[in-house]
Coordinates of C-alpha atoms in Angstrom, one line a residue:
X1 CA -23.0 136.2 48.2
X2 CA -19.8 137.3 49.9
X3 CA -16.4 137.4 47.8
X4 CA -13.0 137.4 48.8
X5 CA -9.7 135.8 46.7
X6 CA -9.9 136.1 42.3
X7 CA -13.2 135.8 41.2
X8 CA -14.3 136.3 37.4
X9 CA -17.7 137.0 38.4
X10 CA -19.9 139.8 40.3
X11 CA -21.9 138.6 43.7
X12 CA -25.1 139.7 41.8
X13 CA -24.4 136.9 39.0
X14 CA -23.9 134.4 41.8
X15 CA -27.6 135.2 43.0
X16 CA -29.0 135.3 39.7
X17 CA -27.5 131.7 39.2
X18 CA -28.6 130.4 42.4
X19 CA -31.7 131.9 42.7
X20 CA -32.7 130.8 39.3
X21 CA -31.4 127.0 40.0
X22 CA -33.7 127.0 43.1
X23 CA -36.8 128.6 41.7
X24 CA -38.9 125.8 40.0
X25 CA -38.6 124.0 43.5
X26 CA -40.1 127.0 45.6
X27 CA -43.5 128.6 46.1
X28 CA -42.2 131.7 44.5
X29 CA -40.2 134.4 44.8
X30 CA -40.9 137.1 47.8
X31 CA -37.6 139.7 48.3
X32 CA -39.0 140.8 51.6
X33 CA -40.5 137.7 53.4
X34 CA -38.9 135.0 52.2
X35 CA -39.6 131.4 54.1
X36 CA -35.6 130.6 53.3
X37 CA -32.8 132.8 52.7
X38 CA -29.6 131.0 51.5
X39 CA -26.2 132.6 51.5
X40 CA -22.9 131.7 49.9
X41 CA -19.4 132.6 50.7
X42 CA -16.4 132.2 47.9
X43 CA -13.0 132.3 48.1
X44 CA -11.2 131.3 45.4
X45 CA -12.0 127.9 43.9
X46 CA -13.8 127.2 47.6
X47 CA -17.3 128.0 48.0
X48 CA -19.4 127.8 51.4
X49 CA -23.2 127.3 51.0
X50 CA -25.3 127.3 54.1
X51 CA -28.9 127.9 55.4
X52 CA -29.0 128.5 58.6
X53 CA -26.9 131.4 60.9
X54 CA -26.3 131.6 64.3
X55 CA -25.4 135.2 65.9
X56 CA -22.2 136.0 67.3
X57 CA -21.2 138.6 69.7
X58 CA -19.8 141.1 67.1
X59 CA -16.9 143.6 67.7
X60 CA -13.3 143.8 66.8
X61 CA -10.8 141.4 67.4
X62 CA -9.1 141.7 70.9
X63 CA -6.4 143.6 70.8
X64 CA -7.3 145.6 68.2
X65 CA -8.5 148.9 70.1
X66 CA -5.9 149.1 73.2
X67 CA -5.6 147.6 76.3
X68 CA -7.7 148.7 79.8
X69 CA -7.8 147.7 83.2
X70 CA -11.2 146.0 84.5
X71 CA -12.5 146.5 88.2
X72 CA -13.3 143.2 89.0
X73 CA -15.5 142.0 91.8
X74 CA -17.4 138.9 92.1
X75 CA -20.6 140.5 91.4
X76 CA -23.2 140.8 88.5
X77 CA -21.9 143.8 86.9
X78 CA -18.8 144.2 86.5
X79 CA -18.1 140.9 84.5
X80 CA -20.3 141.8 82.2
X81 CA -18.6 145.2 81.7
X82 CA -15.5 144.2 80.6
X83 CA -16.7 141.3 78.4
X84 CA -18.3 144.2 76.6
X85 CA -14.4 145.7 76.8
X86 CA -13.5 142.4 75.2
X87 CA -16.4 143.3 72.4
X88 CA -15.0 146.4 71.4
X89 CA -11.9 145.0 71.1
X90 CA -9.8 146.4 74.2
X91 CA -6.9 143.6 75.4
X92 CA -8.4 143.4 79.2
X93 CA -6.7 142.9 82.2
X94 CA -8.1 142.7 85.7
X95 CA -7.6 144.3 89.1
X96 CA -9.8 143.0 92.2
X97 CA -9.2 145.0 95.3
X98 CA -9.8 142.4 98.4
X99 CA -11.7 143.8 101.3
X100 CA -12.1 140.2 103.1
X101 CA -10.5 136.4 103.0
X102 CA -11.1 133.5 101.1
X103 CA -15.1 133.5 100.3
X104 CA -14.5 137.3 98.6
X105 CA -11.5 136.0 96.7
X106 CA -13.2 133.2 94.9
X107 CA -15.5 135.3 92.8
X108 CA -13.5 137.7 91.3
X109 CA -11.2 134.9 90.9
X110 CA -13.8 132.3 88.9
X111 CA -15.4 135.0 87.1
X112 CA -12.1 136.7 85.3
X113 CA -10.9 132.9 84.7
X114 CA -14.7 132.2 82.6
X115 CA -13.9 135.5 80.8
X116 CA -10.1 134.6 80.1
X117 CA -11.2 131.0 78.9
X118 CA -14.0 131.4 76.9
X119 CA -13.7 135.1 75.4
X120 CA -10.5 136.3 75.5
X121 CA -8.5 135.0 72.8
X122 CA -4.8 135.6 71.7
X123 CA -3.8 137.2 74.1
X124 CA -2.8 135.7 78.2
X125 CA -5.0 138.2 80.6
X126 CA -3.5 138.7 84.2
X127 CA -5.9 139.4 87.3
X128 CA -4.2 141.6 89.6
X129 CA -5.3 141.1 93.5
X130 CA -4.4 144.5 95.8
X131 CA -5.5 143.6 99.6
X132 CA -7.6 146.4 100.9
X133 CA -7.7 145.4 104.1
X134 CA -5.5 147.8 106.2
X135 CA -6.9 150.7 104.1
X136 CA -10.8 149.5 105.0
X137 CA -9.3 149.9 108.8
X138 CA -7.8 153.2 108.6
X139 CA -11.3 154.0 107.5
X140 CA -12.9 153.7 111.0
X141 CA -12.3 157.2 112.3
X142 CA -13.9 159.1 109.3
X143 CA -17.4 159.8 108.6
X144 CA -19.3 156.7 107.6
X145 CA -21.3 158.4 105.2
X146 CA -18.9 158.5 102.7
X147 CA -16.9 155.4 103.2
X148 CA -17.9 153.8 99.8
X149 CA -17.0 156.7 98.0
X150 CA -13.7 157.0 99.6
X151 CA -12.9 153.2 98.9
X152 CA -14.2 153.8 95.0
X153 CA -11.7 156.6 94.8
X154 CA -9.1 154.3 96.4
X155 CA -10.1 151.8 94.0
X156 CA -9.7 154.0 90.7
X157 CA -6.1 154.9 92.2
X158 CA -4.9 151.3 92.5
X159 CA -6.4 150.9 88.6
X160 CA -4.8 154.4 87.3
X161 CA -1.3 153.3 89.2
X162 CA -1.6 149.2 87.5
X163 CA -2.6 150.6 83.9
X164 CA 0.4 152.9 83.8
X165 CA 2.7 149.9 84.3
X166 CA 1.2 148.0 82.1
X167 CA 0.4 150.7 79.7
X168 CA -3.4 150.7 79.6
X169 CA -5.5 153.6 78.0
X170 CA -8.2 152.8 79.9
X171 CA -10.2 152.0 83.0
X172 CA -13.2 149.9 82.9
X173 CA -15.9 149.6 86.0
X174 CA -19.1 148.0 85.8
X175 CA -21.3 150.9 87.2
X176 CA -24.7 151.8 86.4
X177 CA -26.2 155.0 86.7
X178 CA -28.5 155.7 90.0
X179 CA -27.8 151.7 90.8
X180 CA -26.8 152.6 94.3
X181 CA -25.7 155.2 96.3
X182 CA -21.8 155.7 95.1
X183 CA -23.4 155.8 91.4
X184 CA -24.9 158.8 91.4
X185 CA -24.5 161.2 89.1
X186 CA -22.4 163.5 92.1
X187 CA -20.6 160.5 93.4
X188 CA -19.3 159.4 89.9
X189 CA -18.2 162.3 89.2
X190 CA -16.4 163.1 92.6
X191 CA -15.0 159.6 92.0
X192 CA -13.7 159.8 89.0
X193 CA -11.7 163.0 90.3
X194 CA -8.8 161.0 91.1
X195 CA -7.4 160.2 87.2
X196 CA -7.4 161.6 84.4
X197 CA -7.1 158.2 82.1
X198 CA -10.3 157.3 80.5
X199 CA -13.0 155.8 82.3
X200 CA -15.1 153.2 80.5
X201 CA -18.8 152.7 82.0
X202 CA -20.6 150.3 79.5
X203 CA -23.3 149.4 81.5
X204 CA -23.9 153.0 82.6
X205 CA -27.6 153.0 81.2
X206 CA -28.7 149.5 81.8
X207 CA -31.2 148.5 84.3
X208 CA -30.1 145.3 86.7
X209 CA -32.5 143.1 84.2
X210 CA -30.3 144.2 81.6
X211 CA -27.7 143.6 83.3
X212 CA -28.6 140.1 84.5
X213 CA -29.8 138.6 81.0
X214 CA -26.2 139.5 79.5
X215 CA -24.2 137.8 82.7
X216 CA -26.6 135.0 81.7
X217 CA -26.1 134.8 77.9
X218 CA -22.1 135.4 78.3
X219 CA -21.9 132.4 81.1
X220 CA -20.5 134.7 84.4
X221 CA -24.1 135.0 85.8
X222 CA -23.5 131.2 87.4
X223 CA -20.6 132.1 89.1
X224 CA -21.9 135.4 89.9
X225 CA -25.3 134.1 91.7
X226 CA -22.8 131.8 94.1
X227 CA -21.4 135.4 95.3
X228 CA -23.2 136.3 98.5
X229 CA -23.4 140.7 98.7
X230 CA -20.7 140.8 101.6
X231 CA -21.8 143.2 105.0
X232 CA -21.7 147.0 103.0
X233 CA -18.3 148.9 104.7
X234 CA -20.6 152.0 104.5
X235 CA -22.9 153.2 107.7
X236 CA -26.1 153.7 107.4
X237 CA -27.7 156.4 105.0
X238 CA -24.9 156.6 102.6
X239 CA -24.2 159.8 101.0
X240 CA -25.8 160.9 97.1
X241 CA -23.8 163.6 96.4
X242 CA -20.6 164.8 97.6
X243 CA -18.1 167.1 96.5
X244 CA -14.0 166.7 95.5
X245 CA -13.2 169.2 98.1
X246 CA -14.7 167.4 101.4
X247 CA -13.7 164.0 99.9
X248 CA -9.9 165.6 99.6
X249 CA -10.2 166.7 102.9
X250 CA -11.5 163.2 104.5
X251 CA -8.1 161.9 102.6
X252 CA -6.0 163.6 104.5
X253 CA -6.5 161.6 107.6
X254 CA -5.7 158.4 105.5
X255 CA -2.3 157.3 106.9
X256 CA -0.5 158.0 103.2
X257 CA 2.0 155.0 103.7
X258 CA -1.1 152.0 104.0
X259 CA -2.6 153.8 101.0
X260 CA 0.4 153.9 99.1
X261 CA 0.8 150.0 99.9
X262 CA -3.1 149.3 98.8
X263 CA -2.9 150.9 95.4
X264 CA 0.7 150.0 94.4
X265 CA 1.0 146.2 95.6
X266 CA -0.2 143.8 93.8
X267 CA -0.4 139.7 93.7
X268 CA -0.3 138.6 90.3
X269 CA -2.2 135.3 88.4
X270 CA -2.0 134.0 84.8
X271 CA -5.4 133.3 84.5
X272 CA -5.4 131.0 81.4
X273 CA -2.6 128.9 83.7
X274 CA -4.5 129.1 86.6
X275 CA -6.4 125.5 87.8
X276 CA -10.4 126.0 88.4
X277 CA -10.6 127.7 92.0
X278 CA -12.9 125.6 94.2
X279 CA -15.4 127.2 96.2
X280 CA -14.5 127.1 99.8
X281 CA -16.5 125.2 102.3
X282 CA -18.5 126.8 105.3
X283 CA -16.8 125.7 108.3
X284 CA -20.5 126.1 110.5
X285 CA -21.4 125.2 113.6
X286 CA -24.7 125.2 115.2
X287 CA -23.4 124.8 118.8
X288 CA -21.3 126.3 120.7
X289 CA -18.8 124.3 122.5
X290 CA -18.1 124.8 126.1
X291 CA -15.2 127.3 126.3
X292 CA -15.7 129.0 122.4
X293 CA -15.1 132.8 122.1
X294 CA -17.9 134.2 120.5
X295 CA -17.3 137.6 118.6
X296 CA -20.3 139.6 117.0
X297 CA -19.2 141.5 113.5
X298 CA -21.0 145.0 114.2
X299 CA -22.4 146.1 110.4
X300 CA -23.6 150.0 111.4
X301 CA -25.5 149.4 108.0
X302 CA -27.9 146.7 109.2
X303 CA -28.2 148.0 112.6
X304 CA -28.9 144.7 114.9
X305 CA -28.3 144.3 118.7
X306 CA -25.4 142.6 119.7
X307 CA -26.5 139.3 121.3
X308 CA -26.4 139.1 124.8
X309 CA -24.0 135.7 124.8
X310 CA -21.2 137.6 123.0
X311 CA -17.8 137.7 124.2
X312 CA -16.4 140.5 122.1
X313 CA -17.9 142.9 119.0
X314 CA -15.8 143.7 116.3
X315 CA -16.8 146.2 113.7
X316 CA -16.2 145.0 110.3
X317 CA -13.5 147.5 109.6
X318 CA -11.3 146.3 112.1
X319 CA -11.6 142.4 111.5
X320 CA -8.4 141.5 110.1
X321 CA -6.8 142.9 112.9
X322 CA -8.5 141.5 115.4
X323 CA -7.5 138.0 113.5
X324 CA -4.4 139.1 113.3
X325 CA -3.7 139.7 116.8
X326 CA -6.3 137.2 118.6
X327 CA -3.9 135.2 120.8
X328 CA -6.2 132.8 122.8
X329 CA -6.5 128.9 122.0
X330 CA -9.9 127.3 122.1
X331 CA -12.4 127.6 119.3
X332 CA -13.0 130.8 117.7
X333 CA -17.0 131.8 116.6
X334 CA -17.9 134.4 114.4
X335 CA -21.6 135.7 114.2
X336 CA -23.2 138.5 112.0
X337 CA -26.9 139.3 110.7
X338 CA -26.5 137.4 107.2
X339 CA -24.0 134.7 108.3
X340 CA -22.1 135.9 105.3
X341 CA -19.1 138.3 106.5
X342 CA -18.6 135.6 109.5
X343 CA -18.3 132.9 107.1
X344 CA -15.3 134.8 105.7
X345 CA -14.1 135.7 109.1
X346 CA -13.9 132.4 110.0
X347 CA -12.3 131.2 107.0
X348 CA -9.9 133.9 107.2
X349 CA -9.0 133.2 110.6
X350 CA -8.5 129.5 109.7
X351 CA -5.6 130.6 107.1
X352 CA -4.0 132.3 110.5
X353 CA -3.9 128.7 111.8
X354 CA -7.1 129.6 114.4
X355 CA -9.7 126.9 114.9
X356 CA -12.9 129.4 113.6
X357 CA -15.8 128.7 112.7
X358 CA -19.5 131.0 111.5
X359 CA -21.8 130.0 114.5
X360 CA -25.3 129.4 113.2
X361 CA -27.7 130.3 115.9
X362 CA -30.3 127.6 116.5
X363 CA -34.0 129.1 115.8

């Protein structure tokens, strides 16, 4: 029995009385495996029986505990790590820092939305959107092995720079220990070099099953599983441990204007105003029409020849501006490995007004 209001009784004499009422119709009485447990609340003249109990997700109400900013992507993790922020209590906002077009944007999008309808109560939570995408190109010249940290460290700049205007205490990332190269023990801590706020890791000990059951069970692992795992900006054998010093040093070749730009610019979306995003479509073709430019995306990571048909090879990090400046009429086809990053291409060109399409090879 649970109490709140004037009472003239103890909880104990509300148990006696009940249990005594319902003894003659049980089997007996057994304090430590009993077949029914009944539970009453009472407030005042009102008094709640029930039976049966159905968990909730615990924690404080929102709010309660501060404010943070949440590293969104539209992954697996990182929604799960700042509903566990919502948990605690923490008042969560979102920052998504865009490396592509339209595909990448939906997930982050759709995921912070499920969060902002269906957990995140009394308060309106904003998902911030920095574009990424002239900083990924001023990448290109420096040592591919550490790209990923680099953008990370970019990444908890653009966070540290949108909690102090919104006065956040905390940052909040949805990195596991030892899950991939940049989360390392080294890496997270040569990341996490660039601020001083507090960094919040609640997934930092779960394993990707963990991971996935709780995406599941909070309703972001849907939306998550539509999200294909875009062409890695990293070369190949990404680096496990690196230092402050070389990564301060790789920095300086960073043109400091763009970066300035990437971590301090943001677009801005109510998300509990915002309309359901639809997914885009794949604008596909499987032939290629007399005349069609054909450009091969060049991932260093996956390491695949260039077909012999191509017309032109863009690496990854310079796509945009290749969109950007591509002048010629005709169709436009984009190729990679996984069909993934040239869906995006193509979709991104087609906001530029290009007729683009991802070119599915046949066979």
């Amino acid at each position: 029995c649970k109490r709140s209001g004037r009472t003239r009784f103890s909880s104990q004499d509300v148990a006696i009385a009940l249990g005594a009422a319902l003894q003659p119709g049980s089997a007996g009485v057994d304090l430590t495996h009993p077949e029914a447990v009944c539970r009453i609340d009472i407030h005042d003249n009102l008094v709640k029986l029930y039976i049966d109990e159905t968990p909730g997700p615990g924690g404080f109400p929102i709010g309660t505990q501060g404010r943070a900013v949440a590293l969104i992507s539209g992954g697996i993790d990182s929604p799960v790590a700042a509903w566990f922020g919502l948990k605690r209590g923490l008042e969560v906002h979102y920052l998504f820092c865009n490396l592509g077009g339209p595909l990448q944007l939906w997930g982050p999008i759709a995921a912070a939305r499920h969060l902002a309808m269906q957990w995140s109560y009394g308060y309106r939570p904003i998902l911030h959107i920095a574009d990424f995408n002239a900083l990924i190109q001023a990448f290109a010249p420096l040592n591919h092995r550490y790209r990923t940290i680099l953008l990370k460290r970019y990444f908890y700049r653009a966070a540290d720079r949108l909690a102090r205007r919104i006065g956040a205490q905390a940052i909040i990332t949805g990195e596991a220990l030892g899950q991939v190269s940049s989360q390392t023990l080294s890496n997270l801590n040569t990341i996490s070099q660039v601020t001083n706020r507090l960094i919040i890791r609640p997934l930092v000990a779960f394993d990707k099953i963990e991971i996935i059951a709780q995406a599941r069970s909070i309703g972001t692992l849907p939306i998550s599983e539509q999200v294909p795992e875009f062409c890695n900006v990293a070369g190949t054998k990404p680096r496990t441990r690196s230092s402050g010093a070389v990564l301060d040093n790789l920095e300086k070749a960073v043109d400091p204007i763009i970066a300035e730009s990437a971590i301090s610019n943001w677009t801005s979306l109510d998300l509990k105003n915002l309309p359901e995003p639809i997914k885009p479509d794949d604008p596909v073709l499987d032939e290629r029409p007399a005349g069609a430019c054909l450009v091969w995306l060049d991932n260093p990571e996956l390491s695949a020849p260039v077909p012999p048909d191509a017309d032109a090879v863009v690496d990854i990090l310079s796509l945009r501006s290749f969109i950007t400046g591509y002048r010629r009429t005709g169709v436009l086809l984009f190729e990679c490995v996984q069909g993934i990053m040239s869906r995006d291409a193509a979709l991104a060109a087609r906001e530029k007004g290009l007729d683009a399409y991802r070119y599915h090879r046949p066979g």
